[in-house]
Tab-separated table of C-alpha atoms and ligand atoms in Angstrom:
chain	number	residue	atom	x	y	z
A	1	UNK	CA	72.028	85.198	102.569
A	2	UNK	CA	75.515	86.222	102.719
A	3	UNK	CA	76.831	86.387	106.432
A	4	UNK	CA	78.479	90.182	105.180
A	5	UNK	CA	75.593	90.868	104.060
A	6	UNK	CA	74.363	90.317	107.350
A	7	UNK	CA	77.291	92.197	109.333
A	8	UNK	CA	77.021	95.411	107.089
A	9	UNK	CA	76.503	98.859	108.301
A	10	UNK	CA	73.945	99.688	106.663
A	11	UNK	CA	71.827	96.559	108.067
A	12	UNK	CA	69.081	98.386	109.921
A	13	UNK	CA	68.156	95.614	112.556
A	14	UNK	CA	71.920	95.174	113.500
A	15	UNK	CA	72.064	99.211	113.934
A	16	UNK	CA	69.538	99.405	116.180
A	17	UNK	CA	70.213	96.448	118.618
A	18	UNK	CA	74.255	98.330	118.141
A	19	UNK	CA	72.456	101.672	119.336
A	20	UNK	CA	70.568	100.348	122.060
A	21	UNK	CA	73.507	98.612	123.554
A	22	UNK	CA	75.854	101.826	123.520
A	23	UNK	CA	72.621	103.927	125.066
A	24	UNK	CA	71.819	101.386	127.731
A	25	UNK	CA	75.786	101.790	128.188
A	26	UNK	CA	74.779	105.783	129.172
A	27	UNK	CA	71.843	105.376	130.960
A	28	UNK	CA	73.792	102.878	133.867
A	29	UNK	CA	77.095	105.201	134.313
A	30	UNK	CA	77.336	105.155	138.014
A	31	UNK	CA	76.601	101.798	137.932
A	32	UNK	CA	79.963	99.936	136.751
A	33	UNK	CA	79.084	96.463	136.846
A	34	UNK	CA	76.036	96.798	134.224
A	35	UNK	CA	78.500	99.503	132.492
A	36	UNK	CA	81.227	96.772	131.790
A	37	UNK	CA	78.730	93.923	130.798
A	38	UNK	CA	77.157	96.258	127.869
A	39	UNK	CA	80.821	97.733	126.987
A	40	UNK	CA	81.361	93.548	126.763
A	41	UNK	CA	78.260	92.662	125.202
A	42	UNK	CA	79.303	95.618	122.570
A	43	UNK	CA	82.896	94.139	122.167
A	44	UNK	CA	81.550	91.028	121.524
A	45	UNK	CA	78.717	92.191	119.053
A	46	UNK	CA	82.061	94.112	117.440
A	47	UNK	CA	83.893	91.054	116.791
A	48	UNK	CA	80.987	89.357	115.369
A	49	UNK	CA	80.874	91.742	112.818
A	50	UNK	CA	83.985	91.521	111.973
A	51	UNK	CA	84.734	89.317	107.994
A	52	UNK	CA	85.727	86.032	109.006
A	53	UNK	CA	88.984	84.754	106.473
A	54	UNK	CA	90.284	81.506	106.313
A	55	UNK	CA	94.123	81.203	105.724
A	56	UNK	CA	94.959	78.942	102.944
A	57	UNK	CA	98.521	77.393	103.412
A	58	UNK	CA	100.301	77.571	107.205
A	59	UNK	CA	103.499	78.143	106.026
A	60	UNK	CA	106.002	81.322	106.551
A	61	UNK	CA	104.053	84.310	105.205
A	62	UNK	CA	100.569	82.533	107.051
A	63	UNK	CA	102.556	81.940	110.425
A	64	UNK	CA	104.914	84.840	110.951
A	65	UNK	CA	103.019	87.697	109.174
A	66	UNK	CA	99.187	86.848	107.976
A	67	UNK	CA	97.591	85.617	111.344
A	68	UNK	CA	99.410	88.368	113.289
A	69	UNK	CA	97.841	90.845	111.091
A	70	UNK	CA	94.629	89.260	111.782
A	71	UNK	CA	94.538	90.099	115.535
A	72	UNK	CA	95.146	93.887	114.427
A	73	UNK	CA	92.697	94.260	112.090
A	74	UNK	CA	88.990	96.524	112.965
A	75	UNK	CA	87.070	94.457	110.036
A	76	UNK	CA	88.386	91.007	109.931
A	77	UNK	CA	89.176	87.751	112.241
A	78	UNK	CA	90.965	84.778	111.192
A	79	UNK	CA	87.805	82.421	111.586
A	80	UNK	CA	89.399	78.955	109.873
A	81	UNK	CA	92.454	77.382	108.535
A	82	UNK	CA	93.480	75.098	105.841
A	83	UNK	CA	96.147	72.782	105.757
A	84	UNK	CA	97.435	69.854	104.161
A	85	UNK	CA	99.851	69.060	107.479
A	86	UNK	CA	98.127	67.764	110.582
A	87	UNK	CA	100.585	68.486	112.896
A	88	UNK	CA	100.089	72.193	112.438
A	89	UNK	CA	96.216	71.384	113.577
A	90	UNK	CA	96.112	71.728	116.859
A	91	UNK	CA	99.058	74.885	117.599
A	92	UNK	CA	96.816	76.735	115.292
A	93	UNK	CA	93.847	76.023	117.436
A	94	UNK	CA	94.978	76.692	120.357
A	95	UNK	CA	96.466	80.162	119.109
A	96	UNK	CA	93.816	81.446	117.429
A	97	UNK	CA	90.641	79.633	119.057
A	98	UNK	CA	89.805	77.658	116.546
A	99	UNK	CA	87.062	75.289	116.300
A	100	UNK	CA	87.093	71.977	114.871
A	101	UNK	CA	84.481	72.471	112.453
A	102	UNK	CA	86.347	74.962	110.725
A	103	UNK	CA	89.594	73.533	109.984
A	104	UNK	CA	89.769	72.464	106.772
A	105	UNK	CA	92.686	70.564	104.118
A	106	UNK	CA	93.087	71.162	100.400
A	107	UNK	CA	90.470	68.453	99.221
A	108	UNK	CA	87.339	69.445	101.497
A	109	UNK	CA	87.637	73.262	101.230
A	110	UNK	CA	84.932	73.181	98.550
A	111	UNK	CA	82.615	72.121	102.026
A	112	UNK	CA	83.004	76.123	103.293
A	113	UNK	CA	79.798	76.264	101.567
A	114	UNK	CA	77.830	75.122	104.146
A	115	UNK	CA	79.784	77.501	106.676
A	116	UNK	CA	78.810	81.536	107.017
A	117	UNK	CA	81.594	81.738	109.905
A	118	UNK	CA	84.227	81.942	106.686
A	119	UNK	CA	83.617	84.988	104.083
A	120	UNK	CA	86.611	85.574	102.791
A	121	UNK	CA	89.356	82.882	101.823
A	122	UNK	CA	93.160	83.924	101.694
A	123	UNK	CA	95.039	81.915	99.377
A	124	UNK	CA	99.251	81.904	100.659
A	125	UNK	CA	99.904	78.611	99.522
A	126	UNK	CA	102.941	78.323	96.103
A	127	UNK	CA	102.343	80.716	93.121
A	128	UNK	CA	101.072	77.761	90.769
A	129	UNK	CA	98.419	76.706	93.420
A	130	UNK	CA	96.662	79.740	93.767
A	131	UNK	CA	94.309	79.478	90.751
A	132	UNK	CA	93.560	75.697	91.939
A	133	UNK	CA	92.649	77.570	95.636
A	134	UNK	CA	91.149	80.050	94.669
A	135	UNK	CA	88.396	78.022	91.952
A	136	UNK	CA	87.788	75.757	95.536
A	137	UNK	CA	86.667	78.904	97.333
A	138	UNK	CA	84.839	80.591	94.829
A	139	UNK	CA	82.655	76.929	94.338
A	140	UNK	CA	82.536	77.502	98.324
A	141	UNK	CA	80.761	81.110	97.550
A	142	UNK	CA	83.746	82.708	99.495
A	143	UNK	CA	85.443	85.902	98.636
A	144	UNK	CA	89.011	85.713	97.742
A	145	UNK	CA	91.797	87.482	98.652
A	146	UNK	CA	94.738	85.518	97.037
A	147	UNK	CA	99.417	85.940	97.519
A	148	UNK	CA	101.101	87.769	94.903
A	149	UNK	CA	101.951	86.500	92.064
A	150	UNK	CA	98.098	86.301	91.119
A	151	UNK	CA	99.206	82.812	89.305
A	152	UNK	CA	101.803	81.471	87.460
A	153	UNK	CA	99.676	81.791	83.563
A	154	UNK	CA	97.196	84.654	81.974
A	155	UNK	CA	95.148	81.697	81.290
A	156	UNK	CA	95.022	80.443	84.980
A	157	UNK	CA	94.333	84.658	86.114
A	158	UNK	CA	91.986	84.910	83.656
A	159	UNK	CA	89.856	81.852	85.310
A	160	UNK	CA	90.270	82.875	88.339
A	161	UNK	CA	88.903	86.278	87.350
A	162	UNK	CA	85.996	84.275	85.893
A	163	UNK	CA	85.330	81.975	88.476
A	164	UNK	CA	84.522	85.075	91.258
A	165	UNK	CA	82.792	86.861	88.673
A	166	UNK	CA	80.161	83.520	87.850
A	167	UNK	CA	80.119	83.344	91.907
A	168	UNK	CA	79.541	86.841	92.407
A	169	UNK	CA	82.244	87.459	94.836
A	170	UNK	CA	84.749	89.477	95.023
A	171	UNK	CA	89.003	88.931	94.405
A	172	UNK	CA	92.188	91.031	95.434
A	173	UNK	CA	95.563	89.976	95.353
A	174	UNK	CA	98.028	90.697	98.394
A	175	UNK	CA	99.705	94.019	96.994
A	176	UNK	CA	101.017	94.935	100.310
A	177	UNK	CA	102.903	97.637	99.307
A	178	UNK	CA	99.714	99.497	97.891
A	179	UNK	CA	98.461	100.348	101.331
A	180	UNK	CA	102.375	101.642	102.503
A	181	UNK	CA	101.665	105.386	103.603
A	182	UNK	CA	105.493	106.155	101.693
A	183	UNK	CA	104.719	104.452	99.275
A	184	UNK	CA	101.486	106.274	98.755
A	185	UNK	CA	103.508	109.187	99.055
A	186	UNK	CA	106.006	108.384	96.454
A	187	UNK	CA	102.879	107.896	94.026
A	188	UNK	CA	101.345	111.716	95.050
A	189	UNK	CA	105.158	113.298	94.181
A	190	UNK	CA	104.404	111.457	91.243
A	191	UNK	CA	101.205	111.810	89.978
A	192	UNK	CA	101.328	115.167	91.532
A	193	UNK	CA	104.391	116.070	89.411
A	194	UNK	CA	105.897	117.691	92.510
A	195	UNK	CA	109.474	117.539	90.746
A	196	UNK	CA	108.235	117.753	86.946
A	197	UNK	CA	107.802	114.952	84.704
A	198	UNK	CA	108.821	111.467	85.523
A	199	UNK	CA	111.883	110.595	83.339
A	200	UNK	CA	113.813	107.198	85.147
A	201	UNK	CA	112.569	104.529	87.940
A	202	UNK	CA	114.798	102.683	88.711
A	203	UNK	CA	115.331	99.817	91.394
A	204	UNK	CA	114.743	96.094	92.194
A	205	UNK	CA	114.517	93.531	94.856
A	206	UNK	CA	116.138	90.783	95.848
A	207	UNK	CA	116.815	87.445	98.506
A	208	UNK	CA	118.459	84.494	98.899
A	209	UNK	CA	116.283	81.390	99.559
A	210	UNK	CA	117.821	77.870	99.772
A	211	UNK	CA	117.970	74.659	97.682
A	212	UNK	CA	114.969	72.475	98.811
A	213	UNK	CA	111.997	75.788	98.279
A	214	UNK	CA	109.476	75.037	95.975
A	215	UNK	CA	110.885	78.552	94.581
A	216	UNK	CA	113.227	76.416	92.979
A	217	UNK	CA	110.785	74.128	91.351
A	218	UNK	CA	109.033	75.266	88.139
A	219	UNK	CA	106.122	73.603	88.687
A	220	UNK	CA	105.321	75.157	91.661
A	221	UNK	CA	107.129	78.596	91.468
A	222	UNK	CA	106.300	79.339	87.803
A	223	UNK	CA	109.889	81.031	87.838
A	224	UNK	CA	112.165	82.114	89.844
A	225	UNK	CA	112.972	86.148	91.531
A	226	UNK	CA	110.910	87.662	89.278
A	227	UNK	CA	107.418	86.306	90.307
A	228	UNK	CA	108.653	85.892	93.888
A	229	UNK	CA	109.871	89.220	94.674
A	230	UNK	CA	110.864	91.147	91.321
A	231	UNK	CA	106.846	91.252	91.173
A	232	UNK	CA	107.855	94.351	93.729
A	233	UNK	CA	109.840	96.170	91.453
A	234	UNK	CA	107.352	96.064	88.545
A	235	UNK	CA	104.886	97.116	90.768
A	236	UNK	CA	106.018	100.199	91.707
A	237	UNK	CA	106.867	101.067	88.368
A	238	UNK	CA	103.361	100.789	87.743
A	239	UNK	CA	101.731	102.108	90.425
A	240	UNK	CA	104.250	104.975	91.551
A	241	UNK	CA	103.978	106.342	88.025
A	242	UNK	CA	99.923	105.220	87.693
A	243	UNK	CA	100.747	104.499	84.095
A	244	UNK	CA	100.799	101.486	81.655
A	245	UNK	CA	103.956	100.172	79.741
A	246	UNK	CA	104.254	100.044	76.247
A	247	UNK	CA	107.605	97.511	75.917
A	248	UNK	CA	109.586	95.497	77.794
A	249	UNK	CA	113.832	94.227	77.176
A	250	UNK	CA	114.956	91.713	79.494
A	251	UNK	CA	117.789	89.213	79.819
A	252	UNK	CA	118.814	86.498	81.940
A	253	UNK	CA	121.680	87.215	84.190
A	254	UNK	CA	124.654	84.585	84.690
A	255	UNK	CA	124.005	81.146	87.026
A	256	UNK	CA	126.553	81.063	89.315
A	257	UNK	CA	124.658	78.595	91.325
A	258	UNK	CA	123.634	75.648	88.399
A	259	UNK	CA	122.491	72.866	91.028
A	260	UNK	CA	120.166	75.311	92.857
A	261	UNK	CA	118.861	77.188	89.622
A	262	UNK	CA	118.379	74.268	86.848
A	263	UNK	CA	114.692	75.048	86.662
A	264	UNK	CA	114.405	79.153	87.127
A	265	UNK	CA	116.240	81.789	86.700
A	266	UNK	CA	118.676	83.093	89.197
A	267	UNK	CA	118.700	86.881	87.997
A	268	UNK	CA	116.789	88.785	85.468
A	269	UNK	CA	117.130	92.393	84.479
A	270	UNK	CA	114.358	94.586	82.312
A	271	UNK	CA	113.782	97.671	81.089
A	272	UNK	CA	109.709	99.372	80.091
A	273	UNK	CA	108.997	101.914	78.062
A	274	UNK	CA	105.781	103.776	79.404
A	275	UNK	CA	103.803	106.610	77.780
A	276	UNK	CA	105.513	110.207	78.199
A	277	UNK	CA	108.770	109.132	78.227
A	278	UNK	CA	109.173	107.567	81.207
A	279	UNK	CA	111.718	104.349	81.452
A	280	UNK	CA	112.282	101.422	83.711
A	281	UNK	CA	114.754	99.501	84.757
A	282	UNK	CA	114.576	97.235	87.160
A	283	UNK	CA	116.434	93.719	88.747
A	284	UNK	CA	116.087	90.734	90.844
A	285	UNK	CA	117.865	87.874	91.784
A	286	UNK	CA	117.845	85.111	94.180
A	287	UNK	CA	121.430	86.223	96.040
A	288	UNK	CA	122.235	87.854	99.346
A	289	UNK	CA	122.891	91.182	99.633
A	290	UNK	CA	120.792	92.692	97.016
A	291	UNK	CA	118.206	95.332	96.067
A	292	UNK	CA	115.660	96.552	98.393
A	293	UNK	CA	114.809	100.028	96.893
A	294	UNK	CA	113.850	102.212	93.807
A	295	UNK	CA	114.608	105.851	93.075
A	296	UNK	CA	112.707	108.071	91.029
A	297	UNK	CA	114.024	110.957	88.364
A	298	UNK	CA	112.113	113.692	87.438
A	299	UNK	CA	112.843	117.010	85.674
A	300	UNK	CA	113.539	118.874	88.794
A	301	UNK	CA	114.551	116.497	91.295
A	302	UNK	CA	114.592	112.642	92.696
A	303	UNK	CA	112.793	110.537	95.408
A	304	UNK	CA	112.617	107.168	96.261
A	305	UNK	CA	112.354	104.142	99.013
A	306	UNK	CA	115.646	102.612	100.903
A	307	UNK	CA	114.435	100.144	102.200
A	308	UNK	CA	111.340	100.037	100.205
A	309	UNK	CA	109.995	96.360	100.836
A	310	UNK	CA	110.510	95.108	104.033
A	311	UNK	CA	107.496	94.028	106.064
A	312	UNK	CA	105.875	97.286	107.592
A	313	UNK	CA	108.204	99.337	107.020
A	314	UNK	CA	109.789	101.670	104.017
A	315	UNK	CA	111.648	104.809	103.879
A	316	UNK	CA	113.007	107.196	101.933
A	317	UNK	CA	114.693	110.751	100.974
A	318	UNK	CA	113.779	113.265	98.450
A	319	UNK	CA	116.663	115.518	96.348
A	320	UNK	CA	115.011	118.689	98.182
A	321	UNK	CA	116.177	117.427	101.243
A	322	UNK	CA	113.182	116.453	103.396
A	323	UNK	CA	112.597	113.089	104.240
A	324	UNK	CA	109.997	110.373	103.050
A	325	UNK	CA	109.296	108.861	106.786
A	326	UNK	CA	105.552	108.704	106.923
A	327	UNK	CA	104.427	106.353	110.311
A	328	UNK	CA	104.453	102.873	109.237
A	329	UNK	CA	101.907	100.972	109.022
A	330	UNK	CA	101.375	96.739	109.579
A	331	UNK	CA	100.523	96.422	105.426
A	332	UNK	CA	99.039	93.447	105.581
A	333	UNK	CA	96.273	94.355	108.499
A	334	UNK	CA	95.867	97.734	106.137
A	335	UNK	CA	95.373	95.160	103.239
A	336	UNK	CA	93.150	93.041	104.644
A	337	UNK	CA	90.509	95.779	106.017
A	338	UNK	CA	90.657	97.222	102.819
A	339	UNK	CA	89.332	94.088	101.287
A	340	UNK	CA	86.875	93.986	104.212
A	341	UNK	CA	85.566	97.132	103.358
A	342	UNK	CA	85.078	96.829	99.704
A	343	UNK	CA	83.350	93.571	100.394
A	344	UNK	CA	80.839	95.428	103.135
A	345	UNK	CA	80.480	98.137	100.788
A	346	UNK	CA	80.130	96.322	97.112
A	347	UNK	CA	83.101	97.923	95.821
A	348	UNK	CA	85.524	96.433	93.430
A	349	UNK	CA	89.295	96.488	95.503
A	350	UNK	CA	91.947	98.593	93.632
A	351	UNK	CA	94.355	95.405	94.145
A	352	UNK	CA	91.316	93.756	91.911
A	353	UNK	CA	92.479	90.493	89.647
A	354	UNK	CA	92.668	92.269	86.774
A	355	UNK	CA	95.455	94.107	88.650
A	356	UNK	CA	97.231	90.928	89.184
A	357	UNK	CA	96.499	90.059	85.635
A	358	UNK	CA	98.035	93.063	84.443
A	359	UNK	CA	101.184	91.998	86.153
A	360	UNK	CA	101.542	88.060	85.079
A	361	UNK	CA	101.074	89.452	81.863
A	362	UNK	CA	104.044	91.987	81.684
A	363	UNK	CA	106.509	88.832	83.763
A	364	UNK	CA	105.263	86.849	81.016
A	365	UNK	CA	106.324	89.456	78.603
A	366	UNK	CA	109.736	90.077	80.645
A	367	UNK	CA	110.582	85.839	80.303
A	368	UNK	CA	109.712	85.737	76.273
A	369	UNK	CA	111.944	89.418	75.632
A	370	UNK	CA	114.677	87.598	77.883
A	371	UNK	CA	114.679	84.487	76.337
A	372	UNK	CA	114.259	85.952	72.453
A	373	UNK	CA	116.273	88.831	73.005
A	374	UNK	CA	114.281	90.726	71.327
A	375	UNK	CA	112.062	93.816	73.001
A	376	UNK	CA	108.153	92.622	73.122
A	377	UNK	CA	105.527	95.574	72.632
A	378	UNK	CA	102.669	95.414	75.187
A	379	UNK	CA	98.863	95.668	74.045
B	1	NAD	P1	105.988	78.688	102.490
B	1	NAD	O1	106.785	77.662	101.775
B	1	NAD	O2	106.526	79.190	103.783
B	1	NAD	O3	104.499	78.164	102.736
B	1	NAD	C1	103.765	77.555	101.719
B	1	NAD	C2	102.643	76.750	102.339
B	1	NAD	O4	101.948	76.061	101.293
B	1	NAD	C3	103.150	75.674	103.309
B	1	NAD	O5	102.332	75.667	104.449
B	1	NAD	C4	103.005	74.377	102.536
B	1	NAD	O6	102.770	73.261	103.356
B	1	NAD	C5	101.789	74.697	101.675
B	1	NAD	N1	101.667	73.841	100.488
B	1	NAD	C6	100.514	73.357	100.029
B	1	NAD	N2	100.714	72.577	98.947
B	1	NAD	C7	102.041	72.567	98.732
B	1	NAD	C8	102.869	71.933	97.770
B	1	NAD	N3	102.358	71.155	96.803
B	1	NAD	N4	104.193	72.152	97.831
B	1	NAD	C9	104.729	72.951	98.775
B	1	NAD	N5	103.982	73.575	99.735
B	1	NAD	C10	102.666	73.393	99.702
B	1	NAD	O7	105.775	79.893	101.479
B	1	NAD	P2	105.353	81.386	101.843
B	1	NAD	O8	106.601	82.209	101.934
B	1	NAD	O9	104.403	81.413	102.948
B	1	NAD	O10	104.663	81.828	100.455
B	1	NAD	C11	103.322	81.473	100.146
B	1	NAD	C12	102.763	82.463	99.123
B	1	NAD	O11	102.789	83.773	99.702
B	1	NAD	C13	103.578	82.583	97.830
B	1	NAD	O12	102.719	82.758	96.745
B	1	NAD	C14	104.427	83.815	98.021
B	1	NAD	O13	104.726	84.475	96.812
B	1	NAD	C15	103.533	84.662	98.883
B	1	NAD	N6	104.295	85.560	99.764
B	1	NAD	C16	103.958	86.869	99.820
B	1	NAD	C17	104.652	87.731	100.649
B	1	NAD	C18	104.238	89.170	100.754
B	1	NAD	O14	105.005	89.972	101.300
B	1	NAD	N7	103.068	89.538	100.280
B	1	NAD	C19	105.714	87.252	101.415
B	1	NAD	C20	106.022	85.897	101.354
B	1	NAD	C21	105.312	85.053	100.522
């Protein structure tokens, strides 16, 4: 049996031994030293519960933001790691506690099978890895919770999609921005038509990044500011307005930098028609200085996020006056006991592949319109 399955709520025997802790926690106040070992005896059975996730890939996102998270989270503790650089071994042990027997590198992954301290795997290694990753863990019988973009190819999403389905686990991709109280706001004064019908979004994102990334390198990037952080912008297109595009125009912007960009692009701008009347247009670029926002136009009004996609942390102003500065949230922890919870309660995550999917399809969509010139209609 599943460990989750195991650790759910709803598990009757782990109830009961939960409710006789807390009373026998009741019945000894006035007595503080049996009142603190219950309280840790509870603590402990607490963290037990708790979905144990194995981090795919030490690098930045991993290090600075993923096993942070981790320590915040009610649902989930980082149980494992999996690297393919043994120096990073033992730091990671001794920061997180880690045993021996679950650290892991790229080739023995598959032998998570045989351990229930790991249900869910988190795949944050480069964009054209994560189908390879991901097939590993769901072999293993593990979850997956896997870095935007989903992959670099509709074929490689659509096996990875596959591959959790013939496991009969569950996949989400790392939509951070999905569980952003403004941005959840931004998507009610849409949805919600506060100020009329949606006519314009418009916005992008953009960074710099330096010559020796594998965000340089097709092979491993799949291309360049669009999948890495454009991905952003065409997201909230999609999920501030809840609806579908029809079209996409794109083009390639100039290379101003040829030795860094001979293998991606260093800008790309598109457009999207959606249903209603709505239109995009969006940018990205690998330079400094550039887009970290979106605005929205409606009949009666505007709104939008400045800065929208910074790490825990976005926001904004509406044309009425009143501000869009909800209390921020760490995304990633939200992210990751959302997955948690759909896993403990068998239901499908609204960052679900086919959500990812629906994305590498429109970038794929974006390259051909940019590269043809011509506008490509979306099914
Ligand atoms: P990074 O370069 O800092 O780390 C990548 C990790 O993958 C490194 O530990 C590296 O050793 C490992 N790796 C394994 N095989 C490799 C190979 N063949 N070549 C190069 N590295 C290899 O990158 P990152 O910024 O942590 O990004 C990792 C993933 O997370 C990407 O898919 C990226 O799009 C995504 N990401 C998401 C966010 C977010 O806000 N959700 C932010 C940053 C990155």
């Amino acid at each position: 049996m599943d460990s989750y399955l195991s650790l759910t709520p709803m598990n009757p025997s782990t109830f009961s031994r939960r409710k006789f802790v807390r009373g026998a926690t009741f019945s000894v106040i006035g007595f503080p030293y049996v009142s603190l070992l219950t309280s840790a005896a509870c603590a402990a059975e607490d963290e037990a519960r708790k979905l144990g996730f194995a981090l795919v890939g030490l690098g930045g996102l991993s290090t600075g933001q993923l096993a942070p998270a981790l320590q915040k989270t009610k649902y989930c503790r980082l149980a494992a790691i999996v690297t393919g650089t043994p120096s990073k071994i033992p730091v990671w042990k001794d920061r997180y506690k880690i045993s021996d027997k679950n650290v892991y590198n790229y080739d023995t992954m598959e032998q998570m099978a045989d351990n229930p301290d790991i249900d869910v795997v988190y795949v944050v290694t480069p964009n054209a890895l994560h189908a390879e990753h991901t097939l590993k863990a769901a072999k293993a019988g593990k979850h997956v919770l896997c870095e935007k973009p989903m992959d670099v190819s509709v074929k490689k999403c659509q096996q990875m999609i596959d591959a959790l389905k013939k496991a009969d686990r569950m996949l989400a991709i790392g939509y951070r921005c999905q569980f952003d109280p403004n941005h959840l706001e931004c998507r009610r004064l849409a949805t919600e038509k506060v100020f009329g019908e949606l006519k314009v979004i418009e916005g992008g994102f953009s960074r710099p990044i330096t010559a020796n990334e594998w965000r340089v390198k097709k092979e491993l990037a799949g291309g360049g500011p669009l999948m890495d952080v454009g991905i952003y912008a065409l997201q909230t297109c999609r999920f501030t307005s809840a609806r579908e595009p029809v079209e996409v125009t794109a083009r390639f912007g100039p290379v101003t930098e040829p030795d860094k960009f001979k293998e991606v692009e260093q800008s790309v701008e598109w457009e999207m028609t959606f249903p209603g009347g709505l239109k995009t247009k969006c940018r990205t670029n690998y330079e400094r200085g550039g887009d970290n926002a979106f605005t929205v136009t409606a009949e009666h009004g505007t709104f939008g996020l400045n800065p929208a996609y910074n790490y825990n942390f976005a926001r904004g102003t509406r044309s009425d006056g009143v501000s869009i500065n909800l209390p921020s949230v760490n995304q990633f922890a939200a992210e990751m006991d959302d997955f948690a919870q759909c896993i403990m309660n068998k239901k499908t995550s609204k960052v679900s592949g086919e959500e990812g999917l629906r994305d590498v399809t429109i970038m794929m969509a974006i390259y051909e319109s940019a590269r043809s010139g011509k506008p490509v209609k979306l099914a």
